[in-house]
Amino acid sequence: SYIVTGCKDAAVRIYRRYDEAGCTLVATLTAHEKPVTSLEFCTIEGKLLLLSGSWDGSAILWKFPEAADQFSPTMVANMPGHENSVCVTFLPSLSLASVRLATGSAGVAQGGSIHGHAVRLWTVDATNCLVLGDCVKVANDHSGPIRDVCYVQATQQLATCSNDGTVELRSQDTGIAISTLTFVSTQHPPMLLSVT
């Protein structure tokens, strides 16, 4: 089994657990240029995939090797163009030829406020290392930076949380918000940093 860490020094470190005694560092991935802010595993067609997001405005899809004695995954696709910090999640996918992903970005500071935060939906051919078509981009429906994104299997929806104190429940196909969960408070809403 693997344990993967995303680090402030921009590295993704992969540890292999051999026994109850602990883990051994087996690979360090250095494709990101700024701190790694999000990680997620997925298995499709028996292949282990890793998705990483970074403060450098990119998300990267990695595929682990099939050989049991090789531990370092290879980059399948780099998805740049995000606004600062990136959070990532997998969406239901039937094959390596059509891996579906969702990313969220924190936006950029302009004139004392944050703008440009967005949700993006991607389709990647993990067999041939290609991003398929243009990503679907849904921008600015949170009023603050998007901090996390996850797939909610029970409702088959995508969920995002934000500094604005809300969780948006979204269509997994379009990324458009269907409903909003809001914290009722007499003061400022809480910054929501993670959702699962």
mmCIF file of C-alpha atoms in Angstrom:
data_model
loop_
_atom_site.group_PDB
_atom_site.id
_atom_site.type_symbol
_atom_site.label_atom_id
_atom_site.label_comp_id
_atom_site.label_asym_id
_atom_site.label_seq_id
_atom_site.Cartn_x
_atom_site.Cartn_y
_atom_site.Cartn_z
ATOM 1 C CA SER A 1 0.000 0.000 0.000
ATOM 2 C CA TYR A 2 1.044 3.597 -0.614
ATOM 3 C CA ILE A 3 0.984 6.743 1.468
ATOM 4 C CA VAL A 4 1.438 9.965 -0.491
ATOM 5 C CA THR A 5 2.180 13.415 0.894
ATOM 6 C CA GLY A 6 1.892 16.825 -0.754
ATOM 7 C CA CYS A 7 4.514 19.153 0.608
ATOM 8 C CA LYS A 8 5.198 22.875 0.935
ATOM 9 C CA ASP A 9 8.499 22.377 -0.944
ATOM 10 C CA ALA A 10 6.436 21.471 -4.093
ATOM 11 C CA ALA A 11 7.291 17.764 -3.906
ATOM 12 C CA VAL A 12 4.920 14.814 -3.901
ATOM 13 C CA ARG A 13 6.476 12.054 -1.805
ATOM 14 C CA ILE A 14 5.424 8.427 -2.126
ATOM 15 C CA TYR A 15 5.953 5.965 0.701
ATOM 16 C CA ARG A 16 5.485 2.218 0.459
ATOM 17 C CA ARG A 17 4.240 0.374 3.501
ATOM 18 C CA TYR A 18 5.984 -2.963 3.797
ATOM 19 C CA ASP A 19 4.881 -4.162 7.231
ATOM 20 C CA GLU A 20 3.643 -2.981 10.629
ATOM 21 C CA ALA A 21 7.049 -1.427 11.318
ATOM 22 C CA GLY A 22 6.449 1.461 8.978
ATOM 23 C CA CYS A 23 7.009 2.925 5.533
ATOM 24 C CA THR A 24 9.907 3.631 3.208
ATOM 25 C CA LEU A 25 10.221 6.605 0.858
ATOM 26 C CA VAL A 26 10.237 5.137 -2.663
ATOM 27 C CA ALA A 27 9.702 8.144 -4.953
ATOM 28 C CA THR A 28 9.718 11.937 -4.997
ATOM 29 C CA LEU A 29 7.806 13.690 -7.782
ATOM 30 C CA THR A 30 8.987 17.215 -8.596
ATOM 31 C CA ALA A 31 6.755 18.383 -11.471
ATOM 32 C CA HIS A 32 4.993 21.080 -9.426
ATOM 33 C CA GLU A 33 6.677 24.464 -8.949
ATOM 34 C CA LYS A 34 4.897 25.586 -5.756
ATOM 35 C CA PRO A 35 3.384 23.880 -2.666
ATOM 36 C CA VAL A 36 1.163 20.857 -3.293
ATOM 37 C CA THR A 37 -2.318 21.602 -1.935
ATOM 38 C CA SER A 38 -4.428 18.549 -2.809
ATOM 39 C CA LEU A 39 -4.069 14.820 -3.539
ATOM 40 C CA GLU A 40 -6.429 11.970 -4.395
ATOM 41 C CA PHE A 41 -6.147 8.293 -5.423
ATOM 42 C CA CYS A 42 -8.398 6.349 -7.799
ATOM 43 C CA THR A 43 -8.354 2.890 -9.361
ATOM 44 C CA ILE A 44 -9.740 2.455 -12.886
ATOM 45 C CA GLU A 45 -9.495 -0.809 -14.853
ATOM 46 C CA GLY A 46 -7.200 -2.098 -12.106
ATOM 47 C CA LYS A 47 -4.720 0.770 -12.594
ATOM 48 C CA LEU A 48 -3.822 3.065 -9.703
ATOM 49 C CA LEU A 49 -4.008 6.796 -10.515
ATOM 50 C CA LEU A 50 -2.980 9.809 -8.458
ATOM 51 C CA LEU A 51 -4.218 13.373 -8.921
ATOM 52 C CA SER A 52 -2.273 16.312 -7.454
ATOM 53 C CA GLY A 53 -3.096 20.013 -7.260
ATOM 54 C CA SER A 54 -0.700 22.830 -6.468
ATOM 55 C CA TRP A 55 -0.402 26.515 -5.639
ATOM 56 C CA ASP A 56 1.345 26.824 -9.033
ATOM 57 C CA GLY A 57 -2.077 26.774 -10.725
ATOM 58 C CA SER A 58 -1.845 23.250 -12.110
ATOM 59 C CA ALA A 59 -3.304 19.814 -11.563
ATOM 60 C CA ILE A 60 -1.368 16.707 -12.628
ATOM 61 C CA LEU A 61 -2.655 13.184 -13.275
ATOM 62 C CA TRP A 62 -0.166 10.368 -12.538
ATOM 63 C CA LYS A 63 -0.318 6.637 -13.293
ATOM 64 C CA PHE A 64 1.476 4.069 -11.135
ATOM 65 C CA PRO A 65 3.526 1.364 -12.888
ATOM 66 C CA GLU A 66 2.182 -2.168 -13.102
ATOM 67 C CA ALA A 67 5.425 -3.829 -11.998
ATOM 68 C CA ALA A 68 5.351 -4.603 -8.277
ATOM 69 C CA ASP A 69 9.005 -3.592 -7.818
ATOM 70 C CA GLN A 70 8.609 -0.150 -9.438
ATOM 71 C CA PHE A 71 7.009 2.607 -7.391
ATOM 72 C CA SER A 72 7.399 5.903 -9.227
ATOM 73 C CA PRO A 73 4.326 6.933 -11.235
ATOM 74 C CA THR A 74 4.557 8.654 -14.602
ATOM 75 C CA MET A 75 2.837 11.916 -15.503
ATOM 76 C CA VAL A 76 -0.224 11.326 -17.676
ATOM 77 C CA ALA A 77 -1.453 14.903 -18.050
ATOM 78 C CA ASN A 78 -0.700 18.391 -16.777
ATOM 79 C CA MET A 79 -3.721 20.689 -16.530
ATOM 80 C CA PRO A 80 -2.458 24.281 -16.093
ATOM 81 C CA GLY A 81 -4.248 27.606 -16.142
ATOM 82 C CA HIS A 82 -5.882 27.575 -12.713
ATOM 83 C CA GLU A 83 -6.028 30.636 -10.487
ATOM 84 C CA ASN A 84 -3.568 29.968 -7.637
ATOM 85 C CA SER A 85 -4.201 27.033 -5.276
ATOM 86 C CA VAL A 86 -5.838 23.965 -6.858
ATOM 87 C CA CYS A 87 -8.022 21.319 -5.195
ATOM 88 C CA VAL A 88 -8.756 18.053 -7.037
ATOM 89 C CA THR A 89 -11.100 15.055 -7.148
ATOM 90 C CA PHE A 90 -11.951 12.149 -9.452
ATOM 91 C CA LEU A 91 -15.410 11.782 -10.990
ATOM 92 C CA PRO A 92 -16.898 8.378 -11.903
ATOM 93 C CA SER A 93 -15.039 6.993 -14.938
ATOM 94 C CA LEU A 94 -15.513 3.715 -16.782
ATOM 95 C CA SER A 95 -12.182 3.446 -18.575
ATOM 96 C CA LEU A 96 -8.630 4.778 -18.756
ATOM 97 C CA ALA A 97 -9.527 6.211 -22.159
ATOM 98 C CA SER A 98 -11.938 8.645 -20.499
ATOM 99 C CA VAL A 99 -10.905 9.575 -16.953
ATOM 100 C CA ARG A 100 -13.100 12.355 -15.555
ATOM 101 C CA LEU A 101 -11.700 14.877 -13.071
ATOM 102 C CA ALA A 102 -12.826 18.027 -11.288
ATOM 103 C CA THR A 103 -10.640 20.862 -10.047
ATOM 104 C CA GLY A 104 -11.306 24.023 -8.076
ATOM 105 C CA SER A 105 -9.162 27.140 -7.800
ATOM 106 C CA ALA A 106 -8.732 29.805 -5.135
ATOM 107 C CA GLY A 107 -8.696 32.839 -7.440
ATOM 108 C CA VAL A 108 -6.364 35.820 -7.541
ATOM 109 C CA ALA A 109 -6.294 39.008 -5.468
ATOM 110 C CA GLN A 110 -7.295 42.146 -7.378
ATOM 111 C CA GLY A 111 -8.065 45.475 -5.729
ATOM 112 C CA GLY A 112 -8.484 44.059 -2.241
ATOM 113 C CA SER A 113 -10.780 41.151 -3.161
ATOM 114 C CA ILE A 114 -10.450 37.695 -4.707
ATOM 115 C CA HIS A 115 -11.591 37.107 -8.280
ATOM 116 C CA GLY A 116 -11.472 34.339 -10.872
ATOM 117 C CA HIS A 117 -12.013 31.292 -8.648
ATOM 118 C CA ALA A 118 -13.515 28.524 -10.750
ATOM 119 C CA VAL A 119 -14.535 24.879 -10.990
ATOM 120 C CA ARG A 120 -13.256 22.964 -13.998
ATOM 121 C CA LEU A 121 -14.276 19.567 -15.362
ATOM 122 C CA TRP A 122 -11.686 17.619 -17.361
ATOM 123 C CA THR A 123 -11.604 14.413 -19.377
ATOM 124 C CA VAL A 124 -8.200 12.736 -19.815
ATOM 125 C CA ASP A 125 -7.140 9.737 -21.879
ATOM 126 C CA ALA A 126 -4.805 8.090 -19.359
ATOM 127 C CA THR A 127 -3.784 5.418 -21.882
ATOM 128 C CA ASN A 128 -2.447 7.873 -24.463
ATOM 129 C CA CYS A 129 -1.591 10.765 -22.096
ATOM 130 C CA LEU A 130 -4.000 13.296 -23.623
ATOM 131 C CA VAL A 131 -6.383 15.902 -22.251
ATOM 132 C CA LEU A 132 -9.535 15.360 -24.314
ATOM 133 C CA GLY A 133 -11.227 18.516 -25.583
ATOM 134 C CA ASP A 134 -11.580 21.751 -23.679
ATOM 135 C CA CYS A 135 -12.324 21.683 -19.986
ATOM 136 C CA VAL A 136 -15.742 22.811 -18.789
ATOM 137 C CA LYS A 137 -15.243 25.944 -16.671
ATOM 138 C CA VAL A 138 -17.781 27.291 -14.179
ATOM 139 C CA ALA A 139 -16.530 30.543 -12.667
ATOM 140 C CA ASN A 140 -17.480 32.835 -9.807
ATOM 141 C CA ASP A 141 -20.557 31.150 -8.318
ATOM 142 C CA HIS A 142 -18.861 31.154 -4.894
ATOM 143 C CA SER A 143 -18.206 34.616 -3.475
ATOM 144 C CA GLY A 144 -14.813 33.523 -2.123
ATOM 145 C CA PRO A 145 -11.901 31.218 -2.927
ATOM 146 C CA ILE A 146 -12.737 27.554 -3.560
ATOM 147 C CA ARG A 147 -10.825 25.514 -0.981
ATOM 148 C CA ASP A 148 -11.884 21.910 -1.625
ATOM 149 C CA VAL A 149 -13.855 19.728 -4.016
ATOM 150 C CA CYS A 150 -15.187 16.182 -3.670
ATOM 151 C CA TYR A 151 -17.527 13.731 -5.363
ATOM 152 C CA VAL A 152 -20.617 12.764 -3.341
ATOM 153 C CA GLN A 153 -21.412 9.221 -4.424
ATOM 154 C CA ALA A 154 -24.773 8.982 -2.626
ATOM 155 C CA THR A 155 -26.242 11.878 -4.635
ATOM 156 C CA GLN A 156 -23.928 11.612 -7.674
ATOM 157 C CA GLN A 157 -22.996 15.264 -7.299
ATOM 158 C CA LEU A 158 -19.876 17.339 -7.023
ATOM 159 C CA ALA A 159 -19.428 19.424 -3.855
ATOM 160 C CA THR A 160 -17.225 22.491 -3.422
ATOM 161 C CA CYS A 161 -16.556 24.551 -0.303
ATOM 162 C CA SER A 162 -15.300 28.096 -0.026
ATOM 163 C CA ASN A 163 -14.122 30.932 2.162
ATOM 164 C CA ASP A 164 -17.645 32.328 1.697
ATOM 165 C CA GLY A 165 -18.986 29.760 4.196
ATOM 166 C CA THR A 166 -21.019 27.769 1.661
ATOM 167 C CA VAL A 167 -20.989 24.329 0.080
ATOM 168 C CA GLU A 168 -22.241 24.224 -3.508
ATOM 169 C CA LEU A 169 -23.737 20.927 -4.681
ATOM 170 C CA ARG A 170 -23.196 20.639 -8.421
ATOM 171 C CA SER A 171 -24.042 18.561 -11.448
ATOM 172 C CA GLN A 172 -21.153 16.165 -12.074
ATOM 173 C CA ASP A 173 -21.712 16.647 -15.835
ATOM 174 C CA THR A 174 -21.873 20.444 -16.116
ATOM 175 C CA GLY A 175 -20.360 21.689 -12.835
ATOM 176 C CA ILE A 176 -23.302 24.068 -12.430
ATOM 177 C CA ALA A 177 -24.534 24.556 -8.849
ATOM 178 C CA ILE A 178 -27.863 22.850 -8.106
ATOM 179 C CA SER A 179 -28.199 23.838 -4.451
ATOM 180 C CA THR A 180 -26.297 25.712 -1.782
ATOM 181 C CA LEU A 181 -25.684 24.735 1.837
ATOM 182 C CA THR A 182 -25.255 27.878 3.935
ATOM 183 C CA PHE A 183 -24.220 28.288 7.559
ATOM 184 C CA VAL A 184 -26.666 30.577 9.390
ATOM 185 C CA SER A 185 -24.665 32.884 11.610
ATOM 186 C CA THR A 186 -25.091 36.290 13.229
ATOM 187 C CA GLN A 187 -21.479 37.089 12.448
ATOM 188 C CA HIS A 188 -19.283 36.438 9.427
ATOM 189 C CA PRO A 189 -19.747 32.985 7.864
ATOM 190 C CA PRO A 190 -16.991 30.477 8.666
ATOM 191 C CA MET A 191 -14.280 29.847 6.091
ATOM 192 C CA LEU A 192 -14.798 26.268 4.892
ATOM 193 C CA LEU A 193 -11.445 24.691 4.060
ATOM 194 C CA SER A 194 -12.398 21.066 3.384
ATOM 195 C CA VAL A 195 -15.385 18.964 2.317
ATOM 196 C CA THR A 196 -15.765 15.185 2.003
#
